[in-house]
Amino acid sequence: MTGRPRLLFVGAGPRATMLLERLLARTDESTQLDIDLVDPFPPGAGRIWRHAQSPLLKLNSMTRDVTVFTDDSCTIDGPVRPGPSLSEWLEQWRDGDLPDVELDELSAAEAQVLEPTGFPTRRLHSHYLDWFFRRTIADAPAGVRIRLHTDTVTRVRPATRGRHATALAGGGEIVVDAVVYCLGHTERDLDPASAALVAASTRFGLQYVPPAFTADSDLSHLAEGGDVIVRGMGLAAVDLVVLLTQGRGGRFDRDAEGALRYRASGREPRLHLGSRRGVPYRSKVTSSLQGDPPQREVLTSTAVAALVDADGPIDFERDVWPLIAGELLHGHYRELFTGHPGRVSGTWEQFRQILGAHAWDDPALRAAVAAVVPDPLDRFDVAAFDRPFEGVAFADADDVQRRVRVHIAEDLQLRTTQERSPAQGVFIAALLSFMALAEIPKEKWNARSRAHTLPVRWHTFFSYLASGPPPHRLEELLALADAGVVRFIGPDIAVSAQPGGFVATGPRAAGPTVAGALVDAWLPAADAAVSTDPALRELATVHGSGLRIADADHDGLLGRVRVTDEGRVVRHDDSAHDALFAIGPFTSQTEAGAFTRPRADSLSLRQNDRVAGAVAAHLGVVVPVAP
């Protein structure tokens, strides 16, 4: 490539900015490069983390667990350029070391008191991401010119000499040498089930809110005092509850005994919550390990290599889930035996032999655990953890409320008190397992694993275990239940639209729940081919190809755009584009999120660096030899 190359980013949110930083890390003072970033939302924060949203909405990560920077734990080819975590950034702001950061009044008050173990609001996080974007731009060499366009890419078409012409919604066209699609979660056309509920709600005069990013959902038509069925009890449901309670003027206070109480404003609807499990995602763990350091003992590199080298495809449920379940057991009991030896009989080395001699779901293992772990709260059962109400028959609606509330209170005790730090061992074992799966080449999985058990079974379990809400949100949920604003329906609910309202039933529920409104509280399933973003839809249907998985047992599209490990978009004829790259949840790469925990050698930072290296090579950008 001759002359001054030009690169365009479709998107300017966290993933795009982190990729941009990785690209600029490979430049020096001799680099000549033009970069355009196009996004209708603020750069750095993007849509999901933008400042213009309710100040009530929070991250589900502690400030100490959020960073956008590489560090010396990262196994990457590009230079490591460290920077502050969100917690360290707040310390710098409090010390007056960030004169270019101006926080709004609410964010400034929050920043003054937020501890490393606190959970920041999205608005405060938007300031961190904005600062990161501005710092990244400011650190660019003089020969790199960066332009931001508050706009939307509507079309990308081949131009002369291998270039591409990108059209903007606001008019005009930018001709570039390469395009990188860095979009996050986008809206999409309604799936058939949601479309049917929209039609039925119109026919029967009901109110239906389909799956969407909660902060952007129109909730104004949910009536004060009206009954609303909420399907889903994950993070989207938690945000929904916040917006419909505190967001409508309610508040939480503590009584003389320290118990949290909800003071209703009278503008809240009555929320009836149910889901497949019938319980919320597990609370974020806030304890610290005090025993031996965590390590992979079951899903080891040797075990992964054996799976990869074996004849035939890998099946997640048959070949990998038992190893993950064993890893979770080891994580829990290693911390219990080495961090709290006074609560068990015997040593960790002795109990490790017991774990190694039993399958994760062997009834004999439960008996062996009971013999050496006296307190039932110190025991860990993977199946019961996953489906706490499996096989439970509820006596009546009050029984559902009691059991769910007891479950939430117990979960808070297990995951937020230092004496129950084995929950941290389980959490870290899950993270290590997540990273271990990235060592398995995608083509080694059978079709059903790639289509269902990995993106649905494993991803939802991991989110349930590791990506739950801040603990205070669950305490608030209990207070809302005490106040009668929230009621629990139970597990495995099904909802139908009828002339009298939406009706929620379950195989073990004590009776139907009828409401005039229904909210499906989860993000819509990603499907690039039906995205409402025109550039992403075009990428999936014109320039690239959808990921189809097929074998004797399964055949179907996954809604993701095929890319190489370096992020190159793959055409329908299986050839890779030289100048079109893509990264993010809409691609065939393993989903890794955007920002990450410090010192975790995260998959997202490794992906960013790998794609940035390929883009730099295509553009002929100078790659410094020394970091």
XYZ file of C-alpha atoms in Angstrom:
627
model
C 0.000 0.000 0.000
C 1.404 3.374 -1.002
C 0.582 6.902 0.109
C -1.268 7.756 3.296
C -3.599 4.894 4.301
C -7.062 5.574 5.697
C -9.001 3.397 8.125
C -12.630 3.641 9.244
C -14.148 2.253 12.449
C -17.868 1.457 12.363
C -18.545 2.222 16.017
C -16.629 4.196 18.631
C -17.644 2.519 21.893
C -15.422 0.679 24.380
C -14.422 -2.195 22.075
C -13.598 0.222 19.230
C -11.557 2.481 21.514
C -9.649 -0.459 23.003
C -8.913 -1.732 19.491
C -7.824 1.756 18.461
C -5.422 1.886 21.418
C -3.934 -1.461 20.361
C -3.468 -0.151 16.815
C -1.869 3.096 17.969
C 0.451 1.114 20.244
C 2.007 -0.170 17.027
C 2.711 3.275 15.544
C 5.659 5.621 15.931
C 6.581 9.142 14.854
C 7.150 8.024 11.272
C 3.616 6.626 10.906
C 1.310 8.329 8.423
C -2.330 7.280 8.919
C -5.851 8.704 8.771
C -8.503 7.179 11.038
C -12.248 7.914 10.990
C -14.584 6.746 13.752
C -18.325 6.800 13.085
C -20.888 6.425 15.865
C -24.129 8.272 16.683
C -23.380 7.802 20.401
C -20.588 9.371 22.487
C -17.101 7.997 21.784
C -15.537 5.795 24.415
C -18.796 5.037 26.210
C -20.911 4.242 23.162
C -24.583 3.380 23.445
C -24.632 1.007 26.412
C -22.406 3.065 28.716
C -23.384 6.549 27.560
C -23.848 9.284 30.142
C -27.405 10.066 29.026
C -29.202 7.356 30.977
C -30.716 6.952 34.416
C -28.253 7.657 37.256
C -29.813 4.685 39.058
C -28.320 2.108 36.696
C -25.040 0.491 37.709
C -22.309 -1.836 36.561
C -22.345 -5.322 37.987
C -18.568 -5.111 38.527
C -16.642 -3.502 41.360
C -14.465 -0.542 40.464
C -11.309 -2.547 41.194
C -12.415 -5.150 38.625
C -12.717 -2.826 35.613
C -9.944 -1.809 33.243
C -9.463 -1.011 29.572
C -5.670 -1.288 29.630
C -3.185 -4.057 28.953
C -0.755 -5.084 31.664
C 2.113 -7.530 32.110
C -0.294 -10.462 32.503
C -1.356 -10.113 28.857
C -0.011 -12.690 26.414
C -0.089 -10.420 23.374
C 2.190 -9.542 20.468
C 1.742 -5.775 20.665
C 3.378 -3.475 23.206
C 1.907 -3.431 26.705
C 0.745 0.068 27.632
C -0.608 -0.014 31.184
C -3.038 2.438 32.666
C -5.299 2.860 35.682
C -8.201 0.601 36.497
C -11.476 2.376 37.189
C -10.675 2.296 40.912
C -7.195 3.737 40.397
C -8.606 6.366 38.041
C -11.018 7.496 40.755
C -8.107 7.800 43.188
C -6.254 9.959 40.676
C -9.323 12.157 40.258
C -9.717 12.560 44.020
C -6.030 13.491 44.263
C -6.475 16.193 41.618
C -4.276 14.421 39.076
C -6.869 14.456 36.273
C -7.427 18.158 35.507
C -9.042 17.339 32.148
C -11.835 15.294 33.764
C -15.005 17.199 34.627
C -17.641 15.111 36.379
C -21.281 16.094 36.603
C -22.601 16.818 40.102
C -24.039 13.355 40.762
C -20.984 11.562 39.408
C -18.633 13.782 41.418
C -20.509 13.031 44.637
C -20.357 9.327 43.834
C -16.663 9.441 42.947
C -15.775 11.075 46.249
C -16.982 8.116 48.323
C -16.885 5.076 46.031
C -14.596 2.356 47.369
C -12.642 -0.183 45.266
C -15.267 -2.757 46.282
C -18.151 -0.441 45.340
C -20.295 -0.762 42.239
C -20.215 2.365 40.061
C -23.071 3.830 38.082
C -22.941 3.629 34.322
C -22.854 7.413 34.207
C -19.661 7.498 36.286
C -18.180 4.746 34.143
C -18.971 6.820 31.045
C -16.533 9.473 32.304
C -13.762 6.858 32.599
C -14.432 5.619 29.075
C -14.593 9.182 27.721
C -11.242 9.949 29.369
C -9.755 6.767 27.918
C -10.911 7.762 24.438
C -9.473 11.276 24.769
C -6.191 9.958 26.191
C -5.904 7.430 23.360
C -6.399 10.188 20.774
C -3.984 12.531 22.535
C -1.267 9.874 22.623
C -1.386 9.322 18.852
C 1.774 10.336 16.952
C 1.664 13.592 15.013
C 1.413 11.714 11.716
C -1.849 10.018 12.742
C -4.950 12.111 12.099
C -8.133 10.986 13.831
C -11.607 12.274 12.989
C -14.835 11.534 14.863
C -18.160 11.552 13.016
C -21.376 11.646 15.070
C -23.234 9.699 12.450
C -24.206 6.218 11.263
C -22.626 4.167 8.498
C -25.413 3.067 6.161
C -23.485 1.356 3.380
C -20.026 0.060 2.510
C -19.209 -0.584 -1.150
C -16.051 -1.627 -3.006
C -14.233 1.252 -4.698
C -11.221 1.401 -6.977
C -7.774 -0.009 -6.114
C -9.093 -2.288 -3.371
C -10.566 0.562 -1.361
C -14.086 0.885 0.086
C -16.574 3.768 -0.019
C -18.572 4.205 3.191
C -21.815 6.181 3.082
C -23.065 8.084 6.138
C -26.676 8.685 7.130
C -25.965 12.412 7.399
C -24.766 12.524 3.820
C -21.356 12.264 2.274
C -18.983 9.424 1.667
C -15.585 8.430 3.037
C -13.281 6.317 0.857
C -10.902 4.202 2.937
C -8.345 1.430 2.642
C -9.863 -0.701 5.402
C -13.022 -0.889 7.513
C -13.281 -2.342 11.028
C -16.768 -3.128 12.332
C -16.712 -2.620 16.131
C -20.373 -2.636 17.056
C -21.697 -3.993 20.313
C -25.210 -5.230 21.004
C -27.691 -3.776 18.501
C -31.450 -3.941 18.158
C -32.873 -6.483 15.727
C -36.107 -7.392 14.012
C -38.502 -9.135 16.345
C -38.160 -12.895 16.553
C -41.342 -14.858 15.664
C -42.373 -15.430 19.296
C -42.037 -11.746 20.193
C -43.807 -10.671 16.994
C -46.695 -12.999 17.873
C -46.947 -11.448 21.345
C -46.961 -7.950 19.829
C -49.829 -8.951 17.555
C -51.737 -10.620 20.391
C -51.280 -7.663 22.736
C -52.688 -5.353 20.064
C -55.605 -7.700 19.466
C -56.486 -8.019 23.152
C -55.622 -4.492 24.278
C -52.627 -5.553 26.399
C -49.182 -4.024 26.947
C -46.093 -5.938 25.816
C -42.427 -4.885 26.017
C -40.250 -7.198 23.873
C -36.596 -8.040 24.628
C -34.409 -4.924 24.475
C -31.676 -3.021 26.260
C -33.643 -1.998 29.348
C -32.347 1.577 29.507
C -33.837 2.199 26.033
C -37.199 0.482 26.593
C -40.335 2.625 26.763
C -41.812 1.772 30.161
C -44.067 4.808 30.460
C -47.197 2.894 29.443
C -46.867 0.410 32.324
C -49.618 1.687 34.570
C -49.271 2.736 38.207
C -50.642 -0.057 40.353
C -51.085 -2.321 37.347
C -49.929 -5.928 37.284
C -46.891 -6.664 35.126
C -45.469 -10.119 34.451
C -41.692 -10.007 34.056
C -40.036 -12.945 32.322
C -36.354 -13.192 33.176
C -34.501 -12.565 36.424
C -31.072 -11.602 35.138
C -29.402 -8.204 34.841
C -31.991 -6.750 32.459
C -34.753 -7.637 34.928
C -32.815 -6.039 37.786
C -32.494 -2.808 35.783
C -36.190 -2.970 34.963
C -37.140 -3.293 38.636
C -34.914 -0.320 39.511
C -36.475 1.896 36.833
C -40.034 0.973 37.818
C -39.507 1.496 41.563
C -36.781 3.986 42.476
C -37.143 5.413 38.984
C -40.754 6.243 39.834
C -39.992 7.961 43.092
C -39.713 5.126 45.612
C -36.825 4.984 48.048
C -35.042 2.595 50.382
C -34.408 3.296 54.069
C -33.077 1.240 56.955
C -35.177 0.724 60.030
C -33.917 0.816 63.607
C -32.776 -2.809 63.378
C -30.814 -2.137 60.171
C -33.242 -3.936 57.859
C -33.782 -2.385 54.434
C -37.324 -1.126 53.834
C -38.920 0.190 50.649
C -40.998 3.346 50.816
C -43.341 3.261 47.832
C -44.277 6.371 45.901
C -47.589 4.910 44.747
C -46.562 5.170 41.101
C -45.087 1.667 40.891
C -46.726 -1.228 39.072
C -46.931 -4.637 40.783
C -44.175 -6.800 39.345
C -44.539 -10.582 39.087
C -41.097 -12.095 38.405
C -40.440 -15.542 36.997
C -37.830 -17.315 34.912
C -36.485 -20.734 33.974
C -34.749 -21.107 37.350
C -37.271 -19.008 39.254
C -34.525 -17.102 41.102
C -32.337 -14.085 40.280
C -28.794 -14.392 39.032
C -26.431 -15.089 41.918
C -25.072 -12.032 43.684
C -21.652 -10.781 42.721
C -19.063 -12.230 45.084
C -17.423 -9.616 47.308
C -15.337 -11.811 49.614
C -11.587 -12.371 49.184
C -9.689 -15.641 49.024
C -7.744 -16.517 52.160
C -6.571 -20.018 51.279
C -4.283 -21.493 48.639
C -4.073 -19.705 45.268
C -6.552 -20.926 42.640
C -5.422 -23.175 39.821
C -6.914 -25.423 37.166
C -6.944 -28.971 38.501
C -9.504 -30.716 36.273
C -9.919 -28.735 33.061
C -6.146 -28.439 32.754
C -4.126 -27.682 29.639
C -3.310 -31.395 29.484
C -6.998 -32.303 29.644
C -7.823 -29.746 26.948
C -5.037 -31.077 24.721
C -6.380 -34.614 25.136
C -9.840 -33.464 24.050
C -8.425 -31.663 21.034
C -6.247 -34.597 20.003
C -9.010 -37.208 20.351
C -10.784 -38.536 17.288
C -14.194 -37.092 16.597
C -15.827 -33.812 17.594
C -16.069 -32.549 21.158
C -19.500 -32.476 22.768
C -19.857 -29.911 25.539
C -22.320 -31.803 27.721
C -20.572 -35.162 27.399
C -16.900 -34.183 27.303
C -16.464 -30.759 28.904
C -19.265 -30.006 31.338
C -18.155 -32.777 33.753
C -14.679 -31.219 33.791
C -16.061 -27.742 34.466
C -18.295 -29.078 37.249
C -15.260 -30.803 38.771
C -13.291 -27.563 38.512
C -16.030 -25.687 40.374
C -15.985 -28.299 43.143
C -12.218 -28.014 43.444
C -12.449 -24.206 43.561
C -14.965 -24.301 46.398
C -13.369 -26.966 48.548
C -9.774 -25.815 48.061
C -10.760 -22.485 49.570
C -12.827 -24.136 52.315
C -10.110 -26.581 53.396
C -7.132 -24.227 53.080
C -8.842 -20.975 54.049
C -11.147 -22.282 56.801
C -9.525 -25.481 58.099
C -11.363 -25.258 61.430
C -14.687 -25.936 59.705
C -13.708 -29.277 58.133
C -12.279 -32.645 59.083
C -9.042 -33.647 57.413
C -6.772 -31.826 54.993
C -7.150 -30.482 51.486
C -4.780 -33.122 50.136
C -6.970 -35.835 51.618
C -10.178 -34.322 50.316
C -8.678 -33.671 46.890
C -8.299 -37.440 46.573
C -11.998 -37.854 47.368
C -12.950 -35.369 44.672
C -10.698 -37.119 42.175
C -12.315 -40.478 42.915
C -15.905 -39.370 42.231
C -17.837 -37.898 39.339
C -19.234 -34.431 40.006
C -22.810 -35.766 40.265
C -22.075 -39.027 42.085
C -24.456 -39.426 45.094
C -21.565 -41.042 46.952
C -19.705 -37.740 46.730
C -22.491 -35.997 48.648
C -22.165 -38.561 51.421
C -18.380 -38.165 51.472
C -18.748 -34.379 51.699
C -21.270 -34.606 54.539
C -18.878 -36.795 56.522
C -16.139 -34.144 56.622
C -18.040 -30.844 56.147
C -20.500 -30.464 59.061
C -22.185 -27.175 58.061
C -24.587 -27.611 55.104
C -23.836 -24.014 54.039
C -20.195 -25.045 53.561
C -21.158 -27.742 51.057
C -21.365 -27.131 47.312
C -23.613 -29.094 44.982
C -23.290 -28.051 41.337
C -26.706 -29.320 40.232
C -28.544 -27.727 43.162
C -26.622 -24.492 42.617
C -27.694 -24.436 38.960
C -31.368 -25.319 39.498
C -32.200 -24.641 43.169
C -35.882 -25.557 42.802
C -35.452 -28.660 40.670
C -38.097 -31.155 41.806
C -39.678 -28.755 44.302
C -43.490 -28.694 44.382
C -44.844 -25.453 45.855
C -47.799 -25.687 48.210
C -49.271 -22.333 47.230
C -48.318 -18.831 46.113
C -47.117 -17.900 49.592
C -44.822 -20.921 49.555
C -43.212 -19.611 46.357
C -42.570 -16.242 48.007
C -41.083 -17.804 51.106
C -38.778 -20.190 49.273
C -37.475 -17.582 46.822
C -36.866 -15.066 49.588
C -35.019 -17.647 51.696
C -32.923 -18.523 48.632
C -31.981 -14.867 48.002
C -31.098 -14.240 51.656
C -28.934 -17.354 51.751
C -27.229 -16.421 48.489
C -26.341 -13.010 49.908
C -24.836 -14.619 52.989
C -22.781 -17.075 50.938
C -21.458 -14.567 48.432
C -20.864 -11.411 50.469
C -19.451 -12.504 53.847
C -15.783 -13.259 54.342
C -16.529 -16.405 56.331
C -18.128 -17.801 53.151
C -15.169 -17.060 50.874
C -15.420 -20.487 49.154
C -17.925 -18.732 46.873
C -14.952 -16.724 45.590
C -13.195 -20.011 44.868
C -16.155 -21.114 42.738
C -16.194 -17.773 40.930
C -12.499 -17.943 40.046
C -12.837 -21.590 38.992
C -15.572 -20.496 36.591
C -13.340 -17.746 35.158
C -10.469 -20.186 34.688
C -12.828 -22.616 32.976
C -14.104 -19.880 30.677
C -10.553 -19.096 29.621
C -9.735 -22.798 29.226
C -12.529 -23.222 26.689
C -10.852 -20.578 24.512
C -7.974 -23.063 24.061
C -10.273 -25.422 22.143
C -10.404 -24.654 18.397
C -13.958 -23.810 17.346
C -13.957 -26.421 14.611
C -13.410 -29.216 17.155
C -16.869 -28.735 18.698
C -19.832 -30.610 17.307
C -22.662 -28.576 15.817
C -25.037 -28.838 18.762
C -22.360 -27.581 21.133
C -21.611 -24.556 18.973
C -25.274 -23.816 18.282
C -26.809 -24.416 21.690
C -24.828 -25.717 24.642
C -21.922 -23.270 24.421
C -23.808 -20.023 23.635
C -26.931 -20.931 25.642
C -26.329 -23.628 28.237
C -22.776 -22.616 29.194
C -23.062 -18.871 28.648
C -26.249 -18.556 30.702
C -24.839 -20.699 33.492
C -21.627 -18.654 33.548
C -23.626 -15.409 33.629
C -25.847 -16.776 36.402
C -22.774 -17.723 38.458
C -20.310 -14.951 37.636
C -22.182 -11.961 36.173
C -24.971 -11.361 38.639
C -26.073 -8.050 40.152
C -24.402 -6.131 42.974
C -25.430 -7.559 46.354
C -27.455 -4.505 47.345
C -29.756 -5.061 44.359
C -30.802 -8.417 45.782
C -31.274 -6.888 49.224
C -33.491 -4.308 47.550
C -35.422 -7.077 45.819
C -36.188 -8.602 49.225
C -37.365 -5.211 50.509
C -39.591 -4.785 47.461
C -41.060 -8.233 48.100
C -41.719 -7.258 51.732
C -43.493 -4.128 50.471
C -45.680 -6.120 48.068
C -44.312 -4.368 44.998
C -42.545 -7.536 43.795
C -43.911 -11.068 43.840
C -42.223 -14.238 42.600
C -43.950 -16.655 40.237
C -41.500 -19.547 40.348
C -39.485 -21.577 37.831
C -40.216 -22.805 34.292
C -43.019 -20.343 33.636
C -44.867 -20.164 30.337
C -46.851 -17.107 29.246
C -49.774 -16.877 26.853
C -51.818 -13.884 25.698
C -55.561 -14.222 26.219
C -58.500 -11.798 26.012
C -58.373 -11.228 29.782
C -54.653 -10.608 29.974
C -51.282 -12.323 29.857
C -51.395 -15.563 31.803
C -48.257 -17.029 33.395
C -48.302 -20.665 34.449
C -45.724 -23.199 35.528
C -45.621 -26.959 35.978
C -45.129 -26.560 39.724
C -46.831 -23.217 40.301
C -49.755 -22.959 42.693
C -51.947 -21.255 40.085
C -51.899 -18.843 37.165
C -50.791 -15.214 37.346
C -52.804 -12.815 35.181
C -51.625 -9.331 34.232
C -52.406 -6.701 31.673
C -48.735 -6.229 30.789
C -45.753 -8.443 30.019
C -42.065 -7.520 29.851
C -39.534 -9.944 28.405
C -36.521 -8.756 30.378
C -33.479 -9.909 28.463
C -31.329 -8.725 25.586
C -32.607 -9.955 22.220
C -30.625 -12.838 20.769
C -27.870 -11.549 18.509
C -28.526 -12.041 14.806
C -26.476 -9.811 12.552
C -28.558 -10.612 9.466
C -31.671 -9.032 11.030
C -29.960 -6.237 12.953
C -31.565 -2.813 12.711
C -28.084 -1.351 12.216
C -27.751 -0.977 8.435
C -23.975 -1.484 8.286
C -24.071 -4.655 10.371
C -27.003 -6.069 8.404
C -25.179 -5.384 5.151
C -22.006 -6.962 6.519
C -23.861 -10.171 7.350
C -25.835 -10.432 4.119
C -23.635 -8.841 1.446
C -19.943 -8.636 2.334
C -19.708 -11.514 4.766
C -21.424 -14.782 5.517
C -23.407 -16.162 8.401
C -21.924 -18.847 10.598
C -23.652 -22.115 9.690
C -23.030 -25.163 11.851
C -23.983 -28.576 10.586
C -23.418 -32.238 11.333
C -25.577 -35.323 11.555
C -27.446 -34.002 14.605
C -27.821 -30.293 13.916
C -27.898 -27.857 11.012
C -28.511 -24.120 11.356
C -27.278 -20.547 11.245
C -26.039 -18.944 14.457
C -26.749 -15.314 13.597
C -23.056 -14.398 13.641
C -20.744 -13.140 10.922
C -17.859 -15.453 10.116
C -14.412 -14.015 10.777
C -10.912 -15.433 10.967
C -8.929 -15.434 14.209
C -7.452 -12.120 13.026
C -10.918 -10.636 12.554
C -10.977 -10.747 8.747
C -14.520 -11.034 7.403
C -15.126 -14.320 5.567
C -17.091 -14.262 2.311
C -19.686 -16.814 1.167
C -16.996 -18.589 -0.875
C -14.912 -19.038 2.309
C -12.262 -16.536 1.254
C -11.248 -13.811 3.703
C -11.463 -10.102 2.921
C -8.179 -8.234 2.894
C -9.672 -4.929 4.016
C -12.845 -5.706 6.012
C -12.442 -6.637 9.670
C -14.964 -7.240 12.445
C -14.814 -7.801 16.188
C -17.503 -8.073 18.833
C -20.517 -10.142 19.915
C -21.915 -10.373 16.374
C -18.889 -12.294 15.061
C -17.919 -15.957 15.136
C -15.106 -15.223 17.590
C -15.604 -16.378 21.163
C -17.601 -13.727 23.003
C -15.291 -12.005 25.481
C -16.940 -8.717 26.421
C -15.288 -5.319 26.130
C -13.485 -4.092 29.237
C -12.125 -6.600 31.686
C -10.578 -7.344 35.086
C -7.006 -6.174 35.677
C -4.204 -8.726 35.548
C -6.417 -11.435 34.060
C -4.772 -11.941 30.637
C -8.297 -11.496 29.355
C -9.547 -12.951 26.118
C -10.956 -9.583 25.049
C -7.553 -7.848 25.254
C -5.922 -10.728 23.396
C -8.563 -10.550 20.662
C -8.176 -6.783 20.371
C -4.425 -7.062 20.043
C -4.601 -9.834 17.455
C -7.069 -7.937 15.255
C -5.129 -4.684 15.646
C -1.983 -6.482 14.491
C -3.745 -7.723 11.355
C -5.156 -4.267 10.587
C -1.733 -2.681 11.114
C -0.123 -5.214 8.794
C -2.705 -4.570 6.077
C -2.222 -0.808 6.303
C 1.571 -1.058 6.448
C 1.664 0.658 9.852
C 5.053 0.621 11.574
C 5.227 -1.993 14.340
C 7.855 -1.082 16.949
C 10.201 -3.930 17.792
C 10.557 -2.966 21.458
C 7.477 -2.626 23.694
